[in-house]
PDB file of C-alpha atoms in Angstrom:
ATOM      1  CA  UNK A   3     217.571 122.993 -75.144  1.00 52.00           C
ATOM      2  CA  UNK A   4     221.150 124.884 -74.734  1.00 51.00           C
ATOM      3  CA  UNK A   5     219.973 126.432 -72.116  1.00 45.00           C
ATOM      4  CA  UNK A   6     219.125 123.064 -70.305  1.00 46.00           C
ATOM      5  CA  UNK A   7     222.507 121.654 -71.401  1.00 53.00           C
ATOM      6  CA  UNK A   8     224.113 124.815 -69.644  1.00 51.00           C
ATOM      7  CA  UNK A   9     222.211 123.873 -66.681  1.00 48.00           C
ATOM      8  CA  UNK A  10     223.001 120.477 -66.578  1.00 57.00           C
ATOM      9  CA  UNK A  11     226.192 120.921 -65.006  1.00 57.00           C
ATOM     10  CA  UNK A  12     225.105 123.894 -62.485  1.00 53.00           C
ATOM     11  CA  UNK A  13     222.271 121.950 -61.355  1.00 52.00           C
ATOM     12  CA  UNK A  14     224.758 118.624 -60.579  1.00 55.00           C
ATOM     13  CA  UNK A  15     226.848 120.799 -58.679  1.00 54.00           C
ATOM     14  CA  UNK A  16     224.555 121.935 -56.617  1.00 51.00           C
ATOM     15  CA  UNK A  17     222.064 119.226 -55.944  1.00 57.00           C
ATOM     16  CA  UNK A  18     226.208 117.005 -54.555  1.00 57.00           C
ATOM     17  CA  UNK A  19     226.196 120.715 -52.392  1.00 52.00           C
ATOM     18  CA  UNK A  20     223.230 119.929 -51.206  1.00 50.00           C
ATOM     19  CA  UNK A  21     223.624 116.405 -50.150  1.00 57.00           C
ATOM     20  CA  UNK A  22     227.138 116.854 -48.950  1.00 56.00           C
ATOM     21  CA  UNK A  23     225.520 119.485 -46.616  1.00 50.00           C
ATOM     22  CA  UNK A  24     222.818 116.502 -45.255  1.00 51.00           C
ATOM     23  CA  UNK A  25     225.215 113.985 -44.759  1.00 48.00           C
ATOM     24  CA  UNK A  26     227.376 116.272 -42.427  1.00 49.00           C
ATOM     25  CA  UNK A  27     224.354 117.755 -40.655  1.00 51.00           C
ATOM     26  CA  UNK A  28     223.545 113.873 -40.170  1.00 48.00           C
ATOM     27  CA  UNK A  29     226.726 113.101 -38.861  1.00 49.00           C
ATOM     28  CA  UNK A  30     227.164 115.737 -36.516  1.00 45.00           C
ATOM     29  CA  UNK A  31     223.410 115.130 -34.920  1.00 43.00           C
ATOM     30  CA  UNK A  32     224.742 111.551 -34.420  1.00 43.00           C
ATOM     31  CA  UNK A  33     227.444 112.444 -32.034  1.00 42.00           C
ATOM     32  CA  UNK A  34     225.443 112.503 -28.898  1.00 39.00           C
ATOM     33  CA  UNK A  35     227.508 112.264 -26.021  1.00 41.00           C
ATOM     34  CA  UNK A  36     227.443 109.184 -23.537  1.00 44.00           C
ATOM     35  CA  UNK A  37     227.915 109.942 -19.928  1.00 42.00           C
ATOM     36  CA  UNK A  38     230.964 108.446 -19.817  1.00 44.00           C
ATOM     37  CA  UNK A  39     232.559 110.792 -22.183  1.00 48.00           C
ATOM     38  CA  UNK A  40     231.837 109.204 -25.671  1.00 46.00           C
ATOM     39  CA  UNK A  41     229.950 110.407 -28.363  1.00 46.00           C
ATOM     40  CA  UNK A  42     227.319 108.210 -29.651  1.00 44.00           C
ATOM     41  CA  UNK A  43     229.726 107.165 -32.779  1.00 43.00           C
ATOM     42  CA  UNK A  44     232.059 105.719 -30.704  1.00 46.00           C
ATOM     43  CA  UNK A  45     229.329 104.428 -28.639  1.00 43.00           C
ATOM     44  CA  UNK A  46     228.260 100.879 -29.861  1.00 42.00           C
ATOM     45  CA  UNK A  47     225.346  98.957 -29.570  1.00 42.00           C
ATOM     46  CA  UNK A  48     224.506  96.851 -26.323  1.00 42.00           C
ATOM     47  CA  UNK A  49     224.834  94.057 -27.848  1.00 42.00           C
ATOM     48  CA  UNK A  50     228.565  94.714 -29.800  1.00 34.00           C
ATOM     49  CA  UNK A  51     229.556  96.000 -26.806  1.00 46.00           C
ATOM     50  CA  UNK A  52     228.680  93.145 -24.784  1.00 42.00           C
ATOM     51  CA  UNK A  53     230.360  91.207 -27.145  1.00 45.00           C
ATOM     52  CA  UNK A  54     233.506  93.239 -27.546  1.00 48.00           C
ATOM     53  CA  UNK A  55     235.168  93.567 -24.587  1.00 43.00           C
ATOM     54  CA  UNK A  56     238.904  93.833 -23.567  1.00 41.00           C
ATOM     55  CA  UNK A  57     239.553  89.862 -23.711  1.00 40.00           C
ATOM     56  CA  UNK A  58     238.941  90.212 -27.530  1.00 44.00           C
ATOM     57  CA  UNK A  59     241.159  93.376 -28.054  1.00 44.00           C
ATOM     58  CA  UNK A  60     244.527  91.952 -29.285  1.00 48.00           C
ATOM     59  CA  UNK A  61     247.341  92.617 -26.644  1.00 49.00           C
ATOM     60  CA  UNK A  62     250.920  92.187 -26.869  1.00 51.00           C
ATOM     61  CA  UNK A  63     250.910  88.755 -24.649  1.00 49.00           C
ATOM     62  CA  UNK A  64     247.950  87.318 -27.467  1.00 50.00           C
ATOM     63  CA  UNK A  65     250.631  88.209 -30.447  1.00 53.00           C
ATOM     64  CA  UNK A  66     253.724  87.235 -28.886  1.00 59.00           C
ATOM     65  CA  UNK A  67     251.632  83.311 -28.649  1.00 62.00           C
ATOM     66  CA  UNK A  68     252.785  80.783 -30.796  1.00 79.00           C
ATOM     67  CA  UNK A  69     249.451  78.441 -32.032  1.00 75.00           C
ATOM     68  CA  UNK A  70     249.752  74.875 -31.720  1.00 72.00           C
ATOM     69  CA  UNK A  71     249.363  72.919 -34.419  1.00 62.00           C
ATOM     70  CA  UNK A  72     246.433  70.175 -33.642  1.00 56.00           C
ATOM     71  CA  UNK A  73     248.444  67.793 -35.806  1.00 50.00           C
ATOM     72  CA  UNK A  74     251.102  67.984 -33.125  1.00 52.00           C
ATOM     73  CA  UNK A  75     249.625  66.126 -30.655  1.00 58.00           C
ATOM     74  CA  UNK A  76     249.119  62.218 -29.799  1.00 67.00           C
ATOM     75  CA  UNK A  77     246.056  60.653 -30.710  1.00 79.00           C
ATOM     76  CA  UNK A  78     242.993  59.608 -27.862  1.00 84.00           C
ATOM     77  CA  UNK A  79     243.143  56.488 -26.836  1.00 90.00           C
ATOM     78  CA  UNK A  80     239.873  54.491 -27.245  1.00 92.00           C
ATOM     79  CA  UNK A  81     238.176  52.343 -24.473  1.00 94.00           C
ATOM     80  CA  UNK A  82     235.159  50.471 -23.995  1.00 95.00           C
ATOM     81  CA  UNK A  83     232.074  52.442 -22.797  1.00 94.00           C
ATOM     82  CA  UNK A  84     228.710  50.606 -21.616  1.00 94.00           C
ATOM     83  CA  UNK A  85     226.518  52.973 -19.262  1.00 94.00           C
ATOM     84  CA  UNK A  86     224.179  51.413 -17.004  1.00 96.00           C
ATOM     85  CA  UNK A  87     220.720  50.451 -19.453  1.00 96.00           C
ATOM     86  CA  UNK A  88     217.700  50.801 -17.304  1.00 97.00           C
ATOM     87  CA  UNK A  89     214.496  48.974 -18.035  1.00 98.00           C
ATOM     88  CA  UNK A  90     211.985  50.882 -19.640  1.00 98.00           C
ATOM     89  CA  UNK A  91     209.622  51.122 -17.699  1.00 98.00           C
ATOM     90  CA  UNK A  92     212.093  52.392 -15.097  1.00 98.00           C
ATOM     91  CA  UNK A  93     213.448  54.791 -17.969  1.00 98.00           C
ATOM     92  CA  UNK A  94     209.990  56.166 -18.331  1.00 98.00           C
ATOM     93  CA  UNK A  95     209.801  56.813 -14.417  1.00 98.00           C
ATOM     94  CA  UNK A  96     213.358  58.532 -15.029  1.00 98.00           C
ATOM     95  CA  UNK A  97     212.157  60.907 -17.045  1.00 98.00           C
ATOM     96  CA  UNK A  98     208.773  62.068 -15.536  1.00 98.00           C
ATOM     97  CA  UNK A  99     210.643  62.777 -11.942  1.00 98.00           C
ATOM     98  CA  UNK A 100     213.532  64.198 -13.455  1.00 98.00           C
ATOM     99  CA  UNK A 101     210.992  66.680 -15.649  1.00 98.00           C
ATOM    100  CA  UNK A 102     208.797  66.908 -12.253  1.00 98.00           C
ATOM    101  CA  UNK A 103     212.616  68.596 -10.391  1.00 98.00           C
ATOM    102  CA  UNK A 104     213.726  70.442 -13.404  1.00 98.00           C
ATOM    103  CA  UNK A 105     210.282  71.829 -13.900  1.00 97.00           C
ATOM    104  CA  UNK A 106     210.550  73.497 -10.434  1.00 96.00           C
ATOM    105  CA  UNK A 107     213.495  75.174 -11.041  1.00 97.00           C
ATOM    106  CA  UNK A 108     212.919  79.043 -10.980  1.00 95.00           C
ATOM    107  CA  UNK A 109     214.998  82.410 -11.411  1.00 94.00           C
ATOM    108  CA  UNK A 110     215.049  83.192  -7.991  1.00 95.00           C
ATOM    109  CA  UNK A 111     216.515  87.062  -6.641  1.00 92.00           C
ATOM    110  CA  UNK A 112     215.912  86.797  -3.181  1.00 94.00           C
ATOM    111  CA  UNK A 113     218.824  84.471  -2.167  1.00 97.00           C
ATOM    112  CA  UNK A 114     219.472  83.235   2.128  1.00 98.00           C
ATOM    113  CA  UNK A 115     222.893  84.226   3.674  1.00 98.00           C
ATOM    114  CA  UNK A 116     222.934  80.549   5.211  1.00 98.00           C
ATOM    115  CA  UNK A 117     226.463  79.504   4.601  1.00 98.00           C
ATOM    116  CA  UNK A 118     226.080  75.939   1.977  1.00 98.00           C
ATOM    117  CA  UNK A 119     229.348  73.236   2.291  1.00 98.00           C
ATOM    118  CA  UNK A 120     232.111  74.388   0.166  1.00 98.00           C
ATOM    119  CA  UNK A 121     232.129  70.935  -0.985  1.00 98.00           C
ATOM    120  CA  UNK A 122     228.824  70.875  -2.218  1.00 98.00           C
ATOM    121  CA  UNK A 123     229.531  73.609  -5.252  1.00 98.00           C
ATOM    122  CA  UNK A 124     232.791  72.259  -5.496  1.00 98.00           C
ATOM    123  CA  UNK A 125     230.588  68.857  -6.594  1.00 98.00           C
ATOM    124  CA  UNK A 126     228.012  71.039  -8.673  1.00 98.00           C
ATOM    125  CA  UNK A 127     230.851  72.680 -10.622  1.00 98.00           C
ATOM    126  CA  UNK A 128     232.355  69.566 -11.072  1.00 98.00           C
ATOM    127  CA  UNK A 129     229.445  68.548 -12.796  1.00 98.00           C
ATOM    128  CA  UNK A 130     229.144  71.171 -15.020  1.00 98.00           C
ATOM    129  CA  UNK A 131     232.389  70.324 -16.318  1.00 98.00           C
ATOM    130  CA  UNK A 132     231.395  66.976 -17.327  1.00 98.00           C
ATOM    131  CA  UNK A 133     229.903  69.280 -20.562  1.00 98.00           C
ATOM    132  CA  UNK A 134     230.897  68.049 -24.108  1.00 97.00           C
ATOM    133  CA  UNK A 135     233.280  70.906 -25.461  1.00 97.00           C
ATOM    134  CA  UNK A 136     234.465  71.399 -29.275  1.00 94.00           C
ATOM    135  CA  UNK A 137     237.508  68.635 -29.436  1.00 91.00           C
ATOM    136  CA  UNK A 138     237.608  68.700 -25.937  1.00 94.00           C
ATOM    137  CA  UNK A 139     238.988  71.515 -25.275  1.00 94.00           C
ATOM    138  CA  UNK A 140     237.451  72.111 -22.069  1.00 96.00           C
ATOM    139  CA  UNK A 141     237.081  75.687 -22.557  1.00 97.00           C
ATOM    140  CA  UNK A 142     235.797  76.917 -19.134  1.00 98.00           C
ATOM    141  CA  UNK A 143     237.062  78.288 -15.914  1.00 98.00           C
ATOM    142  CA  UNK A 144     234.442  78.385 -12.845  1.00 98.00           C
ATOM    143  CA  UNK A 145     235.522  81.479 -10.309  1.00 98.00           C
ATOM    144  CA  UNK A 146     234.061  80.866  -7.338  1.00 98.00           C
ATOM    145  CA  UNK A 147     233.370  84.247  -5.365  1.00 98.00           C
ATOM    146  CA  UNK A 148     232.776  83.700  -1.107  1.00 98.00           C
ATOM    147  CA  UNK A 149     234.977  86.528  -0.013  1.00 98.00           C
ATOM    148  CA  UNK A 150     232.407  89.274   1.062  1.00 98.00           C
ATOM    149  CA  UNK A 151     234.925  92.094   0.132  1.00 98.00           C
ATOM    150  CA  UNK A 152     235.432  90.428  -3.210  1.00 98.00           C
ATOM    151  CA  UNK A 153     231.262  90.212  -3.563  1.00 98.00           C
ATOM    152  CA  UNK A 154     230.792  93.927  -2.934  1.00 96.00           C
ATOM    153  CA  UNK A 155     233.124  95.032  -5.284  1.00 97.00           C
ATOM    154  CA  UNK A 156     231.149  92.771  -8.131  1.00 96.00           C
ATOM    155  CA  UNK A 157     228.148  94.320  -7.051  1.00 94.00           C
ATOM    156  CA  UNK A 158     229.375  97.839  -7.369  1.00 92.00           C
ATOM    157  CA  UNK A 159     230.801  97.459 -10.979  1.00 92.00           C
ATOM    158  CA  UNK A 160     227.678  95.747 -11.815  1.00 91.00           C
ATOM    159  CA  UNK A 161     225.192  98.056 -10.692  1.00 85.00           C
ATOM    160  CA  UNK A 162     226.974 100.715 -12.173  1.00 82.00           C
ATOM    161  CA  UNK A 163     226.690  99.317 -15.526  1.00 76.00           C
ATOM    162  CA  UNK A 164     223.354  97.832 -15.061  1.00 72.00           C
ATOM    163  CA  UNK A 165     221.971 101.654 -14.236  1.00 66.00           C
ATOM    164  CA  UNK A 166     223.620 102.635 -17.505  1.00 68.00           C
ATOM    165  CA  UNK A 167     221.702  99.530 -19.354  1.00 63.00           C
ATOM    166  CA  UNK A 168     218.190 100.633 -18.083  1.00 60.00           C
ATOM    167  CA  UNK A 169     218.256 103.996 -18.142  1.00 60.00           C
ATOM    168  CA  UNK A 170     220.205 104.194 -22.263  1.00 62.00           C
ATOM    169  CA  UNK A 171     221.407 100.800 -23.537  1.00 61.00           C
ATOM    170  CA  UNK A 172     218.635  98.821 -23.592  1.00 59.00           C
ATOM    171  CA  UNK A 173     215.789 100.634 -24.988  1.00 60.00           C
ATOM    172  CA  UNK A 174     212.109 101.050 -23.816  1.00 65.00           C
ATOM    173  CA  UNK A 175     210.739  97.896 -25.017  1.00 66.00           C
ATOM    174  CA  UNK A 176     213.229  96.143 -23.350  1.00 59.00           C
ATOM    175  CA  UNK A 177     212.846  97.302 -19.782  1.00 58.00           C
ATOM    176  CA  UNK A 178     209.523  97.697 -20.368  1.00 59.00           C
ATOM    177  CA  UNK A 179     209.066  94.322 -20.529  1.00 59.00           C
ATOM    178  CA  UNK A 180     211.005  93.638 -17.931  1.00 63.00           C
ATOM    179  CA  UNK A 181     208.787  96.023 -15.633  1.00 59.00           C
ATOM    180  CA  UNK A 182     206.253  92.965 -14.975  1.00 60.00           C
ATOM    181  CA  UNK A 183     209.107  90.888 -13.477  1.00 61.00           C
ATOM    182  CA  UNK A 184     209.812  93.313 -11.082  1.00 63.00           C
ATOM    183  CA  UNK A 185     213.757  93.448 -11.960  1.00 68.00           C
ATOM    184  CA  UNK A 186     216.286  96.812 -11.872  1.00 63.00           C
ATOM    185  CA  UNK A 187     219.708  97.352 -11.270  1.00 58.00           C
ATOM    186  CA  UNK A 188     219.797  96.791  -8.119  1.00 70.00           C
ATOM    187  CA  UNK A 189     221.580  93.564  -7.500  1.00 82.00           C
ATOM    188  CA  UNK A 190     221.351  93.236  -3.537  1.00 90.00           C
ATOM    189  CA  UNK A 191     221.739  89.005  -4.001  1.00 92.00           C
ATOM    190  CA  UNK A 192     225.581  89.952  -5.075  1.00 95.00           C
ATOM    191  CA  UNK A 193     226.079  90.974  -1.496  1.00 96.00           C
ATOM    192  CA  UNK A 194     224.089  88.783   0.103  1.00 97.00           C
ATOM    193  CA  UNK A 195     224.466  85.057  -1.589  1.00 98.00           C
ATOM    194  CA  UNK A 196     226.851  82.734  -0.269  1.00 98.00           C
ATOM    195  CA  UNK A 197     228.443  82.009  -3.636  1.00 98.00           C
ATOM    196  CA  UNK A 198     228.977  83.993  -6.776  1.00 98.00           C
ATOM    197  CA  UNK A 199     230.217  81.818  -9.501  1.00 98.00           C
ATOM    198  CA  UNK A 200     231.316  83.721 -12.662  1.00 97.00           C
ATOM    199  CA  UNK A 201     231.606  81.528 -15.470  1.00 97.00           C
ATOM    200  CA  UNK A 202     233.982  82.442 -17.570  1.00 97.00           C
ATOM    201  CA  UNK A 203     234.844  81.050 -21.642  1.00 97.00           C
ATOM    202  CA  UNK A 204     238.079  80.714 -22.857  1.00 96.00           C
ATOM    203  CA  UNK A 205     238.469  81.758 -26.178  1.00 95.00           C
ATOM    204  CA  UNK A 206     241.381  80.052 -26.593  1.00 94.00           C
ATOM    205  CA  UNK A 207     243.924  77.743 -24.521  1.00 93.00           C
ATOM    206  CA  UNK A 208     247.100  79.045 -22.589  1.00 86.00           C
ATOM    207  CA  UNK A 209     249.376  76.445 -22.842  1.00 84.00           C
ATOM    208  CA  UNK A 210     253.327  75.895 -21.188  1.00 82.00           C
ATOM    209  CA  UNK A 211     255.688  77.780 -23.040  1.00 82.00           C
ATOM    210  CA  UNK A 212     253.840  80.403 -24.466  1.00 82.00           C
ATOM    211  CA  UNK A 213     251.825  78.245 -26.841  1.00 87.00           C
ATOM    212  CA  UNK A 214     248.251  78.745 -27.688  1.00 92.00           C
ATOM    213  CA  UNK A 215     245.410  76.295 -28.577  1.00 91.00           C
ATOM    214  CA  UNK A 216     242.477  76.962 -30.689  1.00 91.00           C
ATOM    215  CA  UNK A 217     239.268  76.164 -28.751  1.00 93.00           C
ATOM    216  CA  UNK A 218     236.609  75.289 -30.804  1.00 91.00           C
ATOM    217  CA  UNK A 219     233.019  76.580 -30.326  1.00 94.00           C
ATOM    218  CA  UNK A 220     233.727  77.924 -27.127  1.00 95.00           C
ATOM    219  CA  UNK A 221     231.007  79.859 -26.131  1.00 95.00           C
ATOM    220  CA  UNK A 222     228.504  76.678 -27.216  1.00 96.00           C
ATOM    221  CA  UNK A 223     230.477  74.365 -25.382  1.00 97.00           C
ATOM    222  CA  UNK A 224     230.606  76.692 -22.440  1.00 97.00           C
ATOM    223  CA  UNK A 225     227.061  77.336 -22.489  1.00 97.00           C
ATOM    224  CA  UNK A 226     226.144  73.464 -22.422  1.00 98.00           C
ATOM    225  CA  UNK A 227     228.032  73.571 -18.912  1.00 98.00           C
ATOM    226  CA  UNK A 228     225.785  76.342 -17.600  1.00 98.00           C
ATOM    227  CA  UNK A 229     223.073  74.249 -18.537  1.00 98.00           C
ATOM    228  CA  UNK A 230     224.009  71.317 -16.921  1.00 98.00           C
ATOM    229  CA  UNK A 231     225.583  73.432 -13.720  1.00 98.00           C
ATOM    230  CA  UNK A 232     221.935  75.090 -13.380  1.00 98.00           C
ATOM    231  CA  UNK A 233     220.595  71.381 -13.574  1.00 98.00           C
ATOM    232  CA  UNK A 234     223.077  70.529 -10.833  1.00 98.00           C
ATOM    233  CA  UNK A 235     221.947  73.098  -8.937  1.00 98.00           C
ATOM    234  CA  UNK A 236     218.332  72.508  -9.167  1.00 98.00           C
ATOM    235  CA  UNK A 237     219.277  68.728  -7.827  1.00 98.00           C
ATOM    236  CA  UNK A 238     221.178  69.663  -4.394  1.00 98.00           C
ATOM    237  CA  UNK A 239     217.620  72.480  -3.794  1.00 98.00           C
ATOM    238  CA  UNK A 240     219.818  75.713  -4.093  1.00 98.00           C
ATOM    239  CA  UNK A 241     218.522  78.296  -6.044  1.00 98.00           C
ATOM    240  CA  UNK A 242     220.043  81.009  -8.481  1.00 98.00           C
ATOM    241  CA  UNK A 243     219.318  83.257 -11.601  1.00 95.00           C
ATOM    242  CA  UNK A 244     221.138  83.716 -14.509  1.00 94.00           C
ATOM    243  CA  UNK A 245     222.711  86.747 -15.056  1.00 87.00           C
ATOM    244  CA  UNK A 246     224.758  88.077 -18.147  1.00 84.00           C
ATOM    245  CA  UNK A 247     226.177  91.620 -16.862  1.00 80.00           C
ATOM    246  CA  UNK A 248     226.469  93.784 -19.671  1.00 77.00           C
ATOM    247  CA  UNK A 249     230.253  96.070 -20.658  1.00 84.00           C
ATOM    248  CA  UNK A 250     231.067  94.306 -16.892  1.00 84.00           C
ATOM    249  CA  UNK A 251     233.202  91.706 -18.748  1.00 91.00           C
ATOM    250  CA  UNK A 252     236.633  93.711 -18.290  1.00 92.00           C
ATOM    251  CA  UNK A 253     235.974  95.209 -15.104  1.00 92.00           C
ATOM    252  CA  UNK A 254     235.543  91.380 -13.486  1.00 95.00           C
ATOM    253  CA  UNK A 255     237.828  90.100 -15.524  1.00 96.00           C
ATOM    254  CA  UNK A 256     240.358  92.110 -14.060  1.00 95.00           C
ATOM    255  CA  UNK A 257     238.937  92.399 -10.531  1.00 97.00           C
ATOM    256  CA  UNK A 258     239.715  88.496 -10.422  1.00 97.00           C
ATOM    257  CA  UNK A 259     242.937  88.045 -12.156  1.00 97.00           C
ATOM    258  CA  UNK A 260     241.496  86.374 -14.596  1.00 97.00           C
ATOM    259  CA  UNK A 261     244.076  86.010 -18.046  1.00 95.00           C
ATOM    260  CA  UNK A 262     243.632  87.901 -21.390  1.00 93.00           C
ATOM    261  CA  UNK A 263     242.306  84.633 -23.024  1.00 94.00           C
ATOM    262  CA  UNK A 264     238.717  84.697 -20.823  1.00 96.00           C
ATOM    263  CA  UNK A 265     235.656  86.657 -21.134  1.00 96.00           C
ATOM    264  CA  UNK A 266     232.695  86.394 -18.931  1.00 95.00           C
ATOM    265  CA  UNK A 267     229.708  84.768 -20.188  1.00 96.00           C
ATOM    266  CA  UNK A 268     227.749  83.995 -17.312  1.00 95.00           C
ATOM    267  CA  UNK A 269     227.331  85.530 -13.302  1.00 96.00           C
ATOM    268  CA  UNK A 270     225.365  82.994 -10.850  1.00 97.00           C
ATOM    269  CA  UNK A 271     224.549  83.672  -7.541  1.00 97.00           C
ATOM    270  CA  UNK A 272     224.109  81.100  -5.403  1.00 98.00           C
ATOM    271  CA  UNK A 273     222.666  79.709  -1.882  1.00 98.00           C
ATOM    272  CA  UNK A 274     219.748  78.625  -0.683  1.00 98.00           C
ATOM    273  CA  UNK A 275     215.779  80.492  -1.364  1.00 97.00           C
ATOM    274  CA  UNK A 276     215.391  83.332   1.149  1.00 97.00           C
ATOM    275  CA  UNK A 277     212.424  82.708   3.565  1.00 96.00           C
ATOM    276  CA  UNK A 278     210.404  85.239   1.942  1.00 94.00           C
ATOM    277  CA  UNK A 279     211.351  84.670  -1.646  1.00 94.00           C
ATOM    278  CA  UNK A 280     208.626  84.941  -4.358  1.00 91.00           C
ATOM    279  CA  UNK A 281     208.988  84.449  -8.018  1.00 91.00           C
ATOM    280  CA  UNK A 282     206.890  85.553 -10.980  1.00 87.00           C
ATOM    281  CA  UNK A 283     203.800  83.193 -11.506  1.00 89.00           C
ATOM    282  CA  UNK A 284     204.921  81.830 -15.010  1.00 87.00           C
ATOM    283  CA  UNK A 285     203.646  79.014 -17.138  1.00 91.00           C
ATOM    284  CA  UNK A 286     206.147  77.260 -19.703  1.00 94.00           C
ATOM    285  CA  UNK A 287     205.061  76.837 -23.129  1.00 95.00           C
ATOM    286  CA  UNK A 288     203.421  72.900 -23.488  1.00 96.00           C
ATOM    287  CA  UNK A 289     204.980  69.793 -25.257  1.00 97.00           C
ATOM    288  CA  UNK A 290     203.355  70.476 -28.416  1.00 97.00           C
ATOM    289  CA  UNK A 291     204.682  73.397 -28.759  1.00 97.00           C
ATOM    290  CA  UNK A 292     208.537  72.946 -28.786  1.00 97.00           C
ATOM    291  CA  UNK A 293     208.720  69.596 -30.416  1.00 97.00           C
ATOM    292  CA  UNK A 294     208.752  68.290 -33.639  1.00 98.00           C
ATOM    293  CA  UNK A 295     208.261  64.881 -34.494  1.00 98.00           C
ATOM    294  CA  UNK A 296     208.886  63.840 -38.114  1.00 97.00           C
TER     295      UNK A 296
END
């Protein structure tokens, strides 16, 4: 038993030795080194990454903002609103041919060169913008990309980064399942669509004077107005597919003078289907399945 006691100590010692010893063997197998010159602990996740970029980073312009107080400004005036009601039976009607267009919409990668009317996405942005935002904030700026200079530099940045996501961010699963839809990182649409419109959030407002206003869900909000610009879309027959270009954020922000205060959440090409364009063969899950009626 005194001997045990005696031991107590010695054995305590060693067995903090021991794990002291595992966690720095741990930690030093966990610095793998990116390509780019970082090791894997400074290396985040695709995702964090994705969502940190440089418009989040604090610079001296965001500190040097004064906020606005909400309370500071006038209040809405309020006006009569009465739509247009339809009959039902013409509301019915509504709803099967709108479902019948928005059902054909598909992510489509092989995009014409045929120029399309400026004014034409001017209107389909326009409608996006009709999106509800968090207090109305509006928090969304639309860059519209024609200049073929411009395009190619979006597609180099991307395609750099997008190599870097197949090959090490994103994991076999991932691209795996991407394998069946035929996608990789080359993006040759960003040279060859008429339009690239970058949609980018603000995170919050950049007011006269150097004020700042807090905007309100903005990515929600901003995402509504994708949604309704990919509906818009859809309606005039020009095609597109979504794209979210990961750790591209800064690079495009600052390729197109865009402000501290926005981060890209969304890349669209745009134009009209290529003769030749196919698209995966894909069924959408049935009514049943996505609604609930209680």
């Amino acid at each position: 038993m005194a001997v045990f006691s005696v031991l107590t100590p010695f054995l305590a010692l060693v067995l903090c030795v021991v794990s002291g010893i595992l966690v720095l063997r741990s930690r030093h197998q966990s610095k793998v080194v990116d390509p780019r010159g970082k090791t894997q602990a400074d290396f985040k996740p695709w995702v964090d990454q994705d969502l940190q970029d440089d418009c989040e980073v604090p610079t001296r312009e965001d500190e040097e903002g004064e906020w606005v107080d909400s309370n500071m400004e006038d209040d809405v005036l309020h006006v009569p609103y009465s739509p247009q009601r339809h009959p039902e039976d013409e509301m019915l009607q509504r709803s099967q041919h709108f479902y019948a267009l928005m059902n054909q919409r598909r992510s489509v990668r092989f995009i014409s060169p045929e120029p399309v009317p400026r004014e034409i996405i001017d209107n389909v942005v326009h409608t996006a913008g009709t999106a509800p935002s968090g207090a109305h904030t509006e928090p969304w700026t639309f860059v519209v990309v024609s200049d073929a200079d411009t395009k190619h530099q979006i597609r180099l940045i991307v395609e750099e980064e997008e190599e870097m996501n197949y090959r090490q961010r994103m994991g076999d699963k991932w691209v795996k399942d991407l394998a069946k839809l035929r996608t990789n990182w080359i993006k040759e649409y960003l040279d060859v669509s008429p339009y690239l419109i970058l949609v980018f959030k603000q995170t919050y407002g950049a007011l006269p004077n150097n004020k700042k206003k807090t905007h309100y869900y903005n990515e929600i909000s901003v995402s509504i107005a994708c949604g309704i610009l990919l509906a818009a879309l859809q309606n005039v027959g020009l095609v597109t597919v979504t794209s979210t270009p990961l750790n591209c954020g800064p690079q495009l922000r600052l390729l197109l003078k865009r402000p501290p205060n926005e981060k890209l959440l969304m890349l669209l090409p745009v134009g009209y289907p290529a003769k030749d364009a196919t698209v995966p063969d894909l069924s959408r899950k049935p009514l049943e399945d996505i609604v609930v009626h209680i």
